[in-house]
PDB file of C-alpha atoms in Angstrom:
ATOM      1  CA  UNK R  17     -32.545 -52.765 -56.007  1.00  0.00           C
ATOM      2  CA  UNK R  18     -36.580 -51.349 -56.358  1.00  0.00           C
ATOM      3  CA  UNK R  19     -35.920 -51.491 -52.177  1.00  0.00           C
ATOM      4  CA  UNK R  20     -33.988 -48.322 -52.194  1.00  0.00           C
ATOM      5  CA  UNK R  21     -36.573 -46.127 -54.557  1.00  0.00           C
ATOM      6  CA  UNK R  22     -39.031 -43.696 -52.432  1.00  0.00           C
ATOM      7  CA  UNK R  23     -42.544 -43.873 -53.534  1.00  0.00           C
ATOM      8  CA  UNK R  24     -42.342 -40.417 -54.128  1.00  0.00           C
ATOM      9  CA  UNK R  25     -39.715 -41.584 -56.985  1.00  0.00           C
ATOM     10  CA  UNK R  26     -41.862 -44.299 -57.976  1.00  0.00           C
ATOM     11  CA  UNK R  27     -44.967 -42.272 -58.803  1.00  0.00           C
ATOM     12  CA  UNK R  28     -42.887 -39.651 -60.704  1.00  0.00           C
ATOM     13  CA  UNK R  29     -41.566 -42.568 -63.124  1.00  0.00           C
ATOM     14  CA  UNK R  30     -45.277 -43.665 -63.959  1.00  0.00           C
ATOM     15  CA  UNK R  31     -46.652 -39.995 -64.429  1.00  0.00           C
ATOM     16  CA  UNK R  32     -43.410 -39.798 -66.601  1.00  0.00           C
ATOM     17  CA  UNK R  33     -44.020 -43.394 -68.895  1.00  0.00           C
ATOM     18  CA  UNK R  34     -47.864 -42.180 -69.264  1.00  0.00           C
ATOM     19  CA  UNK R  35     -46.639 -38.292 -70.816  1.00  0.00           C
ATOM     20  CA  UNK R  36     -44.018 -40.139 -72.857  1.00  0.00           C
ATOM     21  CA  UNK R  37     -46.727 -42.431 -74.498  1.00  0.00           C
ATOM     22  CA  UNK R  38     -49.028 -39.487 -74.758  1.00  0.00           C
ATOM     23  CA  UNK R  39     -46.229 -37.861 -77.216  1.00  0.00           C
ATOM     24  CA  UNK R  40     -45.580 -41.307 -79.296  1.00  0.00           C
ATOM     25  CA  UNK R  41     -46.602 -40.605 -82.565  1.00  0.00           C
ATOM     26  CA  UNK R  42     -46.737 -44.086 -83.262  1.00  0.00           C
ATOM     27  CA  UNK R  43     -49.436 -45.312 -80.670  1.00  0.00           C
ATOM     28  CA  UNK R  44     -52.895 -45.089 -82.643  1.00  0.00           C
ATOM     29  CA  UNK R  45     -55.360 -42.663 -81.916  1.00  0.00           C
ATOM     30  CA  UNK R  46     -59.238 -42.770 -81.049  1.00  0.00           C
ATOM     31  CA  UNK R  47     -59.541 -40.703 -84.817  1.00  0.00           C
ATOM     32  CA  UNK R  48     -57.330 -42.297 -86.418  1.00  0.00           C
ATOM     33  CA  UNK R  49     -58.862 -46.068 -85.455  1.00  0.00           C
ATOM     34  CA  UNK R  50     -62.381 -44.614 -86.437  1.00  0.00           C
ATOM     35  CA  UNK R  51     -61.082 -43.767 -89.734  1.00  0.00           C
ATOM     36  CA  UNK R  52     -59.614 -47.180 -90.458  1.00  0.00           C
ATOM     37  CA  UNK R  53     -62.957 -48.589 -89.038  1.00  0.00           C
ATOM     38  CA  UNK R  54     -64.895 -46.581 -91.485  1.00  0.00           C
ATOM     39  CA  UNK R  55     -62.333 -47.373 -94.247  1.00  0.00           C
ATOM     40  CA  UNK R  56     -62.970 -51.429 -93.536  1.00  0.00           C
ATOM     41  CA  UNK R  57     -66.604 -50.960 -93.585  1.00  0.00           C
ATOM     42  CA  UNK R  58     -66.705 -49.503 -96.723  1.00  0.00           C
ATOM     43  CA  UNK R  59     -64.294 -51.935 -98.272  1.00  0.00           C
ATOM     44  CA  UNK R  60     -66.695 -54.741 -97.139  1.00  0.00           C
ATOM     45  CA  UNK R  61     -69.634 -53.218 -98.285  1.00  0.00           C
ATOM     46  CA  UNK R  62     -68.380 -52.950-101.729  1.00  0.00           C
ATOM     47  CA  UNK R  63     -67.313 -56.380-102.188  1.00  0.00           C
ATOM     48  CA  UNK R  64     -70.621 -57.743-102.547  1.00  0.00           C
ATOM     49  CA  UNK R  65     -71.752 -54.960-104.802  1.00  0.00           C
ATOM     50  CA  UNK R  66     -68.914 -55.761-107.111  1.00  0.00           C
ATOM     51  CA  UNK R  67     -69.500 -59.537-106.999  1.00  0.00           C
ATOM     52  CA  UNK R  68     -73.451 -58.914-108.029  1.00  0.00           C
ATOM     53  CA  UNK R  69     -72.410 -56.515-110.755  1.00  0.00           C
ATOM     54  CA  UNK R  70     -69.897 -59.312-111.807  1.00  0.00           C
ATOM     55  CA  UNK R  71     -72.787 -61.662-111.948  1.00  0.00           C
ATOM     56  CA  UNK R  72     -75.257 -59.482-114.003  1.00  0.00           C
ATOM     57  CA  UNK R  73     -72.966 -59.013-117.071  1.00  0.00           C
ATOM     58  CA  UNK R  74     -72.765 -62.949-116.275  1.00  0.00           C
ATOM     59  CA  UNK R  75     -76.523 -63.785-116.722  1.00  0.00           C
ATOM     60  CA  UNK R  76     -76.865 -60.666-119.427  1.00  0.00           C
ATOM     61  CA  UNK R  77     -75.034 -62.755-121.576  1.00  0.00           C
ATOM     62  CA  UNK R  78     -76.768 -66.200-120.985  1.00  0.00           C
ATOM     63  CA  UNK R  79     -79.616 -64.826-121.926  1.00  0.00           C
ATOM     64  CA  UNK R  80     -78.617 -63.526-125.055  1.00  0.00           C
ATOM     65  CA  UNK R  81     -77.035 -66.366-126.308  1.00  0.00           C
ATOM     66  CA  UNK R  82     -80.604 -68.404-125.488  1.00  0.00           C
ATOM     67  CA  UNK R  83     -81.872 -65.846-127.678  1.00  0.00           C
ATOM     68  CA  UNK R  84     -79.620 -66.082-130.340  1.00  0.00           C
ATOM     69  CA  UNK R  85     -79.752 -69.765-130.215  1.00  0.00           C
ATOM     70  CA  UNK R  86     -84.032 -70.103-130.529  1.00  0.00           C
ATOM     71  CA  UNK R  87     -83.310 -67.553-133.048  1.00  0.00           C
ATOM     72  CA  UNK R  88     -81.178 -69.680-135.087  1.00  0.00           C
ATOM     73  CA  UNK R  89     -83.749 -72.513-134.545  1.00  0.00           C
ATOM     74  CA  UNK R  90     -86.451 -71.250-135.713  1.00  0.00           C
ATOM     75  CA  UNK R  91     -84.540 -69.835-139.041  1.00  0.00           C
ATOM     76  CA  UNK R  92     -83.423 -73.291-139.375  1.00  0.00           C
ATOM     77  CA  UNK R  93     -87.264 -74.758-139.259  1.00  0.00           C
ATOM     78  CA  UNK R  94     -88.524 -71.756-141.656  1.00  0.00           C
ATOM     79  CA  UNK R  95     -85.224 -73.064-143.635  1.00  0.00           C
ATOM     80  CA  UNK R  96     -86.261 -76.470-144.023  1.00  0.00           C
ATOM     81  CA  UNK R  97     -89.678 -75.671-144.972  1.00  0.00           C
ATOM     82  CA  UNK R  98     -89.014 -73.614-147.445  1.00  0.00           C
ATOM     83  CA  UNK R  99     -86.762 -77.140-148.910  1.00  0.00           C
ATOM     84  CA  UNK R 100     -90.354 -78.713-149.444  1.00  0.00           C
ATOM     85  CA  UNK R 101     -91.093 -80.622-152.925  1.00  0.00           C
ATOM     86  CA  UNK R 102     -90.959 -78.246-155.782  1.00  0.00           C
ATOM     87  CA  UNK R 103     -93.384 -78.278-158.473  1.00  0.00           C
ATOM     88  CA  UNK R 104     -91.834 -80.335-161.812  1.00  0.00           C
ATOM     89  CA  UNK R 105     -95.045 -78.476-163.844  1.00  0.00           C
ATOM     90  CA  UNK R 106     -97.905 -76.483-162.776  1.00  0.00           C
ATOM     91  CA  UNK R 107    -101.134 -74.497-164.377  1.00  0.00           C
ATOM     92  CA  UNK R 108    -104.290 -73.896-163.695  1.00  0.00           C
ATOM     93  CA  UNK R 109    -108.017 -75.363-164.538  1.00  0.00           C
ATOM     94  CA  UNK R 110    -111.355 -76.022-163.484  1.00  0.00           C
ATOM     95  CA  UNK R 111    -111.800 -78.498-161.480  1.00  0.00           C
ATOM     96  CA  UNK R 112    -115.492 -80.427-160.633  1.00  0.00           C
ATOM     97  CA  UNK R 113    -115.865 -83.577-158.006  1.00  0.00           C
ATOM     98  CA  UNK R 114    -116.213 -86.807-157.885  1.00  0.00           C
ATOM     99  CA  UNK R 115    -116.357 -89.920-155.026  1.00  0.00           C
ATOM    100  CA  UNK R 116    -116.695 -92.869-157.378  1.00  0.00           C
ATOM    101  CA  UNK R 117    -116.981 -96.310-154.836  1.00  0.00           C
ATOM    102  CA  UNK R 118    -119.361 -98.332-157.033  1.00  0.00           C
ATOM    103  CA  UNK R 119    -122.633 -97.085-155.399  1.00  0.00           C
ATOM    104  CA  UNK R 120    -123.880 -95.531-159.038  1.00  0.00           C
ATOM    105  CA  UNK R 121    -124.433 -92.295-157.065  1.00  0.00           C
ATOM    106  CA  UNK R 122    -123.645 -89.062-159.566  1.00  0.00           C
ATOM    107  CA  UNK R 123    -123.182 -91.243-162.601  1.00  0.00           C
ATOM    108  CA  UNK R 124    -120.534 -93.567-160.392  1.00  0.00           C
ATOM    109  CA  UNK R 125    -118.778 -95.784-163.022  1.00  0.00           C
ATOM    110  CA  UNK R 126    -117.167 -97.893-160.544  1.00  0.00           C
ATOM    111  CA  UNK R 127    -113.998 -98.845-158.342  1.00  0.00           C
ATOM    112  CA  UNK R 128    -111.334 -96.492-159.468  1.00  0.00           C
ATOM    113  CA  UNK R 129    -108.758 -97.202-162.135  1.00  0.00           C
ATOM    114  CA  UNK R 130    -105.569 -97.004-159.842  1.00  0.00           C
ATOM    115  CA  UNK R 131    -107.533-100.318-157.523  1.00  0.00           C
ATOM    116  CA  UNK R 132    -107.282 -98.644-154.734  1.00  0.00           C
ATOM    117  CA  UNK R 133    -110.453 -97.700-152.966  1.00  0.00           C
ATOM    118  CA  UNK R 134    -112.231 -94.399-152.822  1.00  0.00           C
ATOM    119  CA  UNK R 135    -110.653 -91.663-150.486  1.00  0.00           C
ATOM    120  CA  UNK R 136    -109.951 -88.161-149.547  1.00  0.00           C
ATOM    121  CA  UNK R 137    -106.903 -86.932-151.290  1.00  0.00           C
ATOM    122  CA  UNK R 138    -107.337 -89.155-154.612  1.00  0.00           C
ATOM    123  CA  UNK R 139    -107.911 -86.697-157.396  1.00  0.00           C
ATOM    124  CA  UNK R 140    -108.783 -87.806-161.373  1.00  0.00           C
ATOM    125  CA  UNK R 141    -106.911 -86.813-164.057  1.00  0.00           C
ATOM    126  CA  UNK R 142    -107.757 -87.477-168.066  1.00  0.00           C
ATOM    127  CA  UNK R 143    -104.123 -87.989-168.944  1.00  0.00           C
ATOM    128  CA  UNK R 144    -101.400 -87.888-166.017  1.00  0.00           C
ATOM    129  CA  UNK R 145     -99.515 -91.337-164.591  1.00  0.00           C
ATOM    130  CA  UNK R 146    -101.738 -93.053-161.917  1.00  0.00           C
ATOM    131  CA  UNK R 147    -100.151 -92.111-158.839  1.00  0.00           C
ATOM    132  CA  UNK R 148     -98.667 -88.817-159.447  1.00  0.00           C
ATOM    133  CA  UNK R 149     -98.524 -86.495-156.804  1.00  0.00           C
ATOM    134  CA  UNK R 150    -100.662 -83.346-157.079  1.00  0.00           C
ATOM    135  CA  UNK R 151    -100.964 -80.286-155.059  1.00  0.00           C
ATOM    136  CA  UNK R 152    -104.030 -78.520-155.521  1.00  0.00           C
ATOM    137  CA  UNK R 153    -104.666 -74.293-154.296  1.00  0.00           C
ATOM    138  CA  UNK R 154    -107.223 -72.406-154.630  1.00  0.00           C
ATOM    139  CA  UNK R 155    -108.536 -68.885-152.563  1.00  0.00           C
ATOM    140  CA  UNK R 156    -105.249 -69.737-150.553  1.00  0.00           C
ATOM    141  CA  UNK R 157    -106.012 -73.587-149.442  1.00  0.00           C
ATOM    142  CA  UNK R 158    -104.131 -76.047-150.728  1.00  0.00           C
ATOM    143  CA  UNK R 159    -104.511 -79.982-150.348  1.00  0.00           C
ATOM    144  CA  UNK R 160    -101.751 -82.223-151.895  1.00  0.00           C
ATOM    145  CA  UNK R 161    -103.184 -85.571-153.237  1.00  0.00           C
ATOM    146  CA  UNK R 162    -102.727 -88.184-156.105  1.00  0.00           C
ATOM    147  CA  UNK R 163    -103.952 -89.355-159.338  1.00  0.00           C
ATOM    148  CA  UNK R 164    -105.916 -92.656-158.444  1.00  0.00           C
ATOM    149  CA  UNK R 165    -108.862 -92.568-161.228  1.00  0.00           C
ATOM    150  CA  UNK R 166    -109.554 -91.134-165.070  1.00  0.00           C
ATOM    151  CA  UNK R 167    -111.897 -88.499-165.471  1.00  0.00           C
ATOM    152  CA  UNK R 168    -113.339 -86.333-166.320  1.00  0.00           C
ATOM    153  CA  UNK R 169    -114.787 -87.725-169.063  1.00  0.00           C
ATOM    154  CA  UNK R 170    -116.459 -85.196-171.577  1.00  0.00           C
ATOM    155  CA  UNK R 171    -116.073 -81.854-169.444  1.00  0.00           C
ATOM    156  CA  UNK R 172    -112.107 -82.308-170.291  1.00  0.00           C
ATOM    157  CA  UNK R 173    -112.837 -81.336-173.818  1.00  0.00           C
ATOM    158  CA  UNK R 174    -114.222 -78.556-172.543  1.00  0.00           C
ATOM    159  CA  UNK R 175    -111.567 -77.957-170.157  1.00  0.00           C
ATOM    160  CA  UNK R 176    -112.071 -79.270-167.221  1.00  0.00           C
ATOM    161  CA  UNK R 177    -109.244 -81.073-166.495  1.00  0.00           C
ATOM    162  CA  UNK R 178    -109.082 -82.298-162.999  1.00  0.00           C
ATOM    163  CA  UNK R 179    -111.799 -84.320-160.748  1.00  0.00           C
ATOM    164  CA  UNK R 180    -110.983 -83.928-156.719  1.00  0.00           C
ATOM    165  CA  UNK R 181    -112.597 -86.125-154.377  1.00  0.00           C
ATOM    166  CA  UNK R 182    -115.659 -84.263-152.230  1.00  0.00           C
ATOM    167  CA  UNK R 183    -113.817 -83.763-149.357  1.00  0.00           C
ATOM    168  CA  UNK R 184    -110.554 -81.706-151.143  1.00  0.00           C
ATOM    169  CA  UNK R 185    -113.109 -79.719-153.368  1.00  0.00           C
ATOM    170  CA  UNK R 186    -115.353 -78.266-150.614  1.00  0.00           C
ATOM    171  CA  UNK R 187    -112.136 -77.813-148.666  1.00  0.00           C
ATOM    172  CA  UNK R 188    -110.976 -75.547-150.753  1.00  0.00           C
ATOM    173  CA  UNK R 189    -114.518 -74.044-151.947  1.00  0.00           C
ATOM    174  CA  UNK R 190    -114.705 -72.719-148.592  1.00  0.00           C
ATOM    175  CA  UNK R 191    -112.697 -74.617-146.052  1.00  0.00           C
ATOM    176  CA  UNK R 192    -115.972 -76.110-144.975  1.00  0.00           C
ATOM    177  CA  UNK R 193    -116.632 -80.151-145.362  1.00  0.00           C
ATOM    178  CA  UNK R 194    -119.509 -81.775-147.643  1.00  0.00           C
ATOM    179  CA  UNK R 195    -123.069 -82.755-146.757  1.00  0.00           C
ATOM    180  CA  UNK R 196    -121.859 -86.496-147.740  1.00  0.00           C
ATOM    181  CA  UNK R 197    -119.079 -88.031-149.329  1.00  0.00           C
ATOM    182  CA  UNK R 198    -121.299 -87.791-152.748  1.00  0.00           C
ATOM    183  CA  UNK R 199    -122.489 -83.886-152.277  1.00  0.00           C
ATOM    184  CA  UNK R 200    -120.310 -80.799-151.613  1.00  0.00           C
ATOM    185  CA  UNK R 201    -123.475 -78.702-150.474  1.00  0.00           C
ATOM    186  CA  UNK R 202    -122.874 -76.137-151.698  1.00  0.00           C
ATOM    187  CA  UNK R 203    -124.711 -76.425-155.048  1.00  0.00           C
ATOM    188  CA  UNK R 204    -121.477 -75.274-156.511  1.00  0.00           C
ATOM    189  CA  UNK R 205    -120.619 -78.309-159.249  1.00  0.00           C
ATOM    190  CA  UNK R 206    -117.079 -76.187-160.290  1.00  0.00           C
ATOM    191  CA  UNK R 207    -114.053 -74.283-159.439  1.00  0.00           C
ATOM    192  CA  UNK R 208    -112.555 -72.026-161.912  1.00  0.00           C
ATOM    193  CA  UNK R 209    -108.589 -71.039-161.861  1.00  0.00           C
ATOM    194  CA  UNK R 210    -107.630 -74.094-159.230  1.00  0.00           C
ATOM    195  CA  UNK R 211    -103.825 -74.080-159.433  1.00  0.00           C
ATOM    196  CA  UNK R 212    -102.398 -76.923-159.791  1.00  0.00           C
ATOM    197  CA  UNK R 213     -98.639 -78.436-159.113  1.00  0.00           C
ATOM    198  CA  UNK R 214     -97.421 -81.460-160.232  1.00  0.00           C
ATOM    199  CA  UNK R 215     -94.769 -82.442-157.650  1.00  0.00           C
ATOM    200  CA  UNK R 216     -93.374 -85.942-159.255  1.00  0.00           C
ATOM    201  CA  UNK R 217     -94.585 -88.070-161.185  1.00  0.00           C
ATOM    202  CA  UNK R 218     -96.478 -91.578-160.728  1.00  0.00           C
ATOM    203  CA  UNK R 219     -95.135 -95.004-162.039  1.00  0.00           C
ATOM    204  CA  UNK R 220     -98.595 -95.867-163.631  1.00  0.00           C
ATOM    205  CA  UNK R 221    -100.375 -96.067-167.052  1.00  0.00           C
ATOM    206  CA  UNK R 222    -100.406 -92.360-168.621  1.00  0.00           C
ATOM    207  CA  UNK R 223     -98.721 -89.525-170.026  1.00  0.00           C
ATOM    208  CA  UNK R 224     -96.472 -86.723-168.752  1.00  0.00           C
ATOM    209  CA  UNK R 225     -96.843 -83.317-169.176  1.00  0.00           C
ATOM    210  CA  UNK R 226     -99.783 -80.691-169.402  1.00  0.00           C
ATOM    211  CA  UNK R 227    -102.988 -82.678-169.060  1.00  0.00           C
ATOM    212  CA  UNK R 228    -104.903 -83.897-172.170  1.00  0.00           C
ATOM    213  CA  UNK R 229    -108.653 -84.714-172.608  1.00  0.00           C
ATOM    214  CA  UNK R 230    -110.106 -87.947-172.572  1.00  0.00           C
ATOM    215  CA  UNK R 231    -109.968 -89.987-175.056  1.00  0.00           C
TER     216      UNK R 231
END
């Protein structure tokens, strides 16, 4: 029974408890808990730097594949351009003008042979199909049109071999547009060396193959 212990006793029991603690090797001390403090710090401190380095390989490759993909796209586009109409025959001439819509203006003989009215884009040729599709280049502009009228008439014996409407010739004189549907102005009548492209044929009256004069 505690009745029976002295103080004296008593106090010498808790001086001994605190000196045995004091010597337990397994109670942590104030060093050792600042080192496992410091230890957890640093742990949680690089967790979020590994989890943003995670995410930059991440959006590193996002963006590269975007890149790789408008890459592809535009390859694709150049791709299908290049797929345009090829030219079935080609050559070169000299070509003159014309805009023939019954007025009599510049020796105006009329409506055009095709029937179909006066515009830009409708070119005359002495021999080709009515309706054949042309592509016209000269000085590096080109225009793409068809054969809606016959002409020219004479000059083709002298080889002049293709008639474009105003609009197409001062186009590609100087990428400049005429005075009037019936004058370049320019005073230029003639190009020399147009290159021209036939890319298919037309279903109308006339003949295939390199142009022939008039007549």
């Amino acid at each position: 029974m505690l009745t029976g212990v002295t103080g004296a006793a008593l106090a010498g029991m808790l001086v001994g408890g605190v000196a045995a603690a004091s010597h337990d090797d397994s109670a942590p001390k104030p060093d050792r808990l600042l080192a496992q403090q410091q230890d957890m710090a640093a742990l949680n401190q690089k967790a979020p730097e590994k989890k943003a380095a995670s995410k930059a390989p991440a959006e590193s490759r996002s963006k590269s594949a975007a890149k790789d993909s408008k890459a592809s796209a535009s390859k694709e586009t150049k791709k299908k351009a290049d797929k345009g109409p090829k030219a079935i025959l080609s050559g070169s001439t000299t070509a003159s003008y014309f805009w023939d819509d019954g007025s009599g203006i510049n020796g105006d003989t009329g409506a055009p042979a095709s029937g179909k009215p006066m515009q830009k884009g409708m070119f005359a040729s002495p021999s080709w199909p009515m309706n054949t599709k042309v592509k016209v280049t000269y000085k590096g502009r080109s225009i793409t049109g068809f054969v809606g009228d016959r002409g020219p008439g004479a000059p083709s014996h002298n080889g002049v071999m293709l008639d474009l409407d105003t609009y197409t010739f001062r186009y590609l004189l100087d990428g400049g547009k005429p005075s009037s549907k019936y004058d370049a102005g320019t005073g230029e009548g003639h190009l020399q060396d147009v290159k021209w492209e036939v890319l298919s044929w037309g279903s109308g009256a006339g003949t295939k193959g390199d142009p022939q004069p008039l007549g």
